[in-house]
């Protein structure tokens, strides 16, 4: 991680570039915002026919030349107006990815230590040229990334996306200085990369009778042969995958492949059931860790994966193992005994450690979701903290490098606007401003610990994203916000400036054929969440006759009377949960008897993650806290419903009491989690 440096080079001169600058409200129209810049004197008129000169070592010269020519720029050794030059030393630049761009009246020049730096300086120049076609204000920019790992994850398992689609996204992402594309290549819904030694992975486990994940998931969750008339799915042949890796490389992007283990492996265990604990297909998602055949399979697959992907990091998943079959499997039990493993967490950890040794022996590093911490983290592994920033802190304290991607800030499969206005998503609410506001380095870390945060990533899981257009819609512009979080220093960031730039970026992406979210018509958060609500219960004590669910504690025992109503997301710290199979029963003590006219609370339903409206709510009152008089019993017929729904359960009338009780029950049939934000008493 980079820390701040001097922020201004030279003096500021403003007169001659008023036109372009005014259009961009005085800010540099470059995203991610660079580390330091200073306006110069005059304007540089860059002719479309100007020849650019590239001076870099063999391959970089060829890559940059091809890149520019594809964009209609002529490149040749006679070029004088624009020069892209690598040097052994560039003043003020330490990072291989950094650059200095100097634009004067007469020319533009990018200097960098490597091809990557030239590529990024070129992106900055191209953005300035697009923003100021009539003349680029003279400026000097010195720029380096804050983080070395700047990633976007695409889930191509739940719905397969072809090579052309991925290349199109690399075009856009690389232009905003993203340098890692993490591909979630394997999961229950389909295996997506050809492995010669295990043909059934792509002849069978890459195809299913249902086109959408949702139909498949709600059905029998079966696969079918590639030649089946119903077959929907796909995979990358080795040749395609190599072409994709090369395409990425030519945009200074490394593809990080993810091969899930030991869980999320239903498709493998349907194709090769002998690798599961009982050997039965369609029964397991976890590999049997007791069997040596499992390791043979994993090592053979990873050997072929390493042949395709030069990435230093090989992601092995590691998340969400049920671990259930391991508890009774004789092979797993024998392994635990032989290795002195005290529980199934340690058994998972055994697998991860062993796979890490294998990868290390082949010169690679293991990357995994933060569950690889459970049962003891592998010594050199890079941890992707998805279950929250504290998981990243835990990993750092173990001495492991971390990529921060907590669900709350980095899961761009969440709704990006009011759910009622959006295509169905998995849940949550992650608008552009929230991802933009993410700070990957918590201030509890020491400077040395902070060095272990190597980067950040936004993850696009695709359960609810059946089409290519929809995937782009979820990506843009949120991926661009992540790009700025990952590249720019926090002190240089500004939401107002970014928002203005993002509106332009959305227009440009749309012109180039990307299907983006309609940022200019964003609705924003739930109206109720925008201002505190005053009512009789604010600050009053709440007694929990049934416990709230610790998984979503919100503001603890203050949640329901803190005057704060929740937004679109049950994860926003304002919604309190009551776990599936439990119920809600709370009493608010108003401190003295008060006349009452209304008592109500909002609940929500989001079908995907199993959040349901209550089937019954009873509101009652008491003078002494012992004998309660029901005021109302509200029944609601709970339905499976894809619409995200908010509903107020309320009594209105006239009563007088000191204690207010609210009880809520989920429908037995669905057994979902209940979420409520505030009991409003008037
Ligand atoms: C994950 O979202 N299961 C990594
Ligand atoms: Zn087993």
XYZ file of N, CA and C and ligand atoms in Angstrom, residues 275-278 284 286-291 294 325-333 335 347, ligand 2:
70
model
N -15.359 -38.757 -5.554
C -14.564 -37.791 -4.773
C -15.337 -37.227 -3.580
N -16.578 -37.679 -3.405
C -17.354 -37.220 -2.248
C -17.275 -38.268 -1.139
N -17.820 -37.920 0.008
C -17.693 -38.832 1.155
C -18.419 -40.155 0.938
N -19.628 -40.124 0.369
C -20.367 -41.391 0.235
C -20.305 -41.955 -1.177
N -23.727 -34.221 -2.433
C -22.700 -33.477 -1.701
C -22.216 -32.248 -2.455
N -19.308 -30.873 -0.809
C -17.940 -30.860 -0.269
C -17.171 -32.096 -0.746
N -15.934 -31.874 -1.159
C -15.051 -33.010 -1.440
C -14.826 -33.816 -0.169
N -14.543 -35.115 -0.327
C -14.087 -35.914 0.809
C -12.600 -35.610 1.012
N -12.278 -35.159 2.204
C -10.866 -34.810 2.454
C -10.084 -36.027 2.950
N -10.837 -37.077 3.277
C -10.160 -38.292 3.737
C -9.481 -39.049 2.603
N -10.034 -38.931 1.405
C -9.528 -39.764 0.297
C -8.346 -39.113 -0.405
N -9.008 -37.364 -3.820
C -9.398 -35.946 -3.861
C -8.177 -35.076 -4.140
N -20.768 -33.900 5.977
C -20.471 -35.314 5.707
C -19.132 -35.733 6.310
N -18.255 -34.792 6.547
C -16.936 -35.112 7.105
C -17.058 -35.671 8.531
N -18.165 -35.296 9.187
C -18.298 -35.699 10.597
C -18.579 -37.185 10.748
N -19.147 -37.771 9.671
C -19.488 -39.191 9.780
C -18.716 -40.063 8.790
N -18.008 -39.450 7.883
C -17.303 -40.222 6.849
C -16.094 -40.940 7.467
N -16.004 -42.272 7.285
C -14.862 -42.998 7.873
C -13.517 -42.511 7.338
N -13.482 -42.146 6.057
C -12.206 -41.676 5.493
C -11.798 -40.344 6.116
N -12.777 -39.449 6.237
C -12.463 -38.136 6.829
C -12.065 -38.309 8.294
N -12.791 -39.166 8.981
C -12.474 -39.398 10.394
C -11.069 -40.001 10.547
N -8.606 -39.601 8.502
C -7.638 -38.533 8.214
C -7.448 -37.650 9.453
N -9.887 -29.948 9.629
C -9.811 -30.824 8.455
C -9.799 -29.977 7.172
Zn -15.005 -37.979 3.590
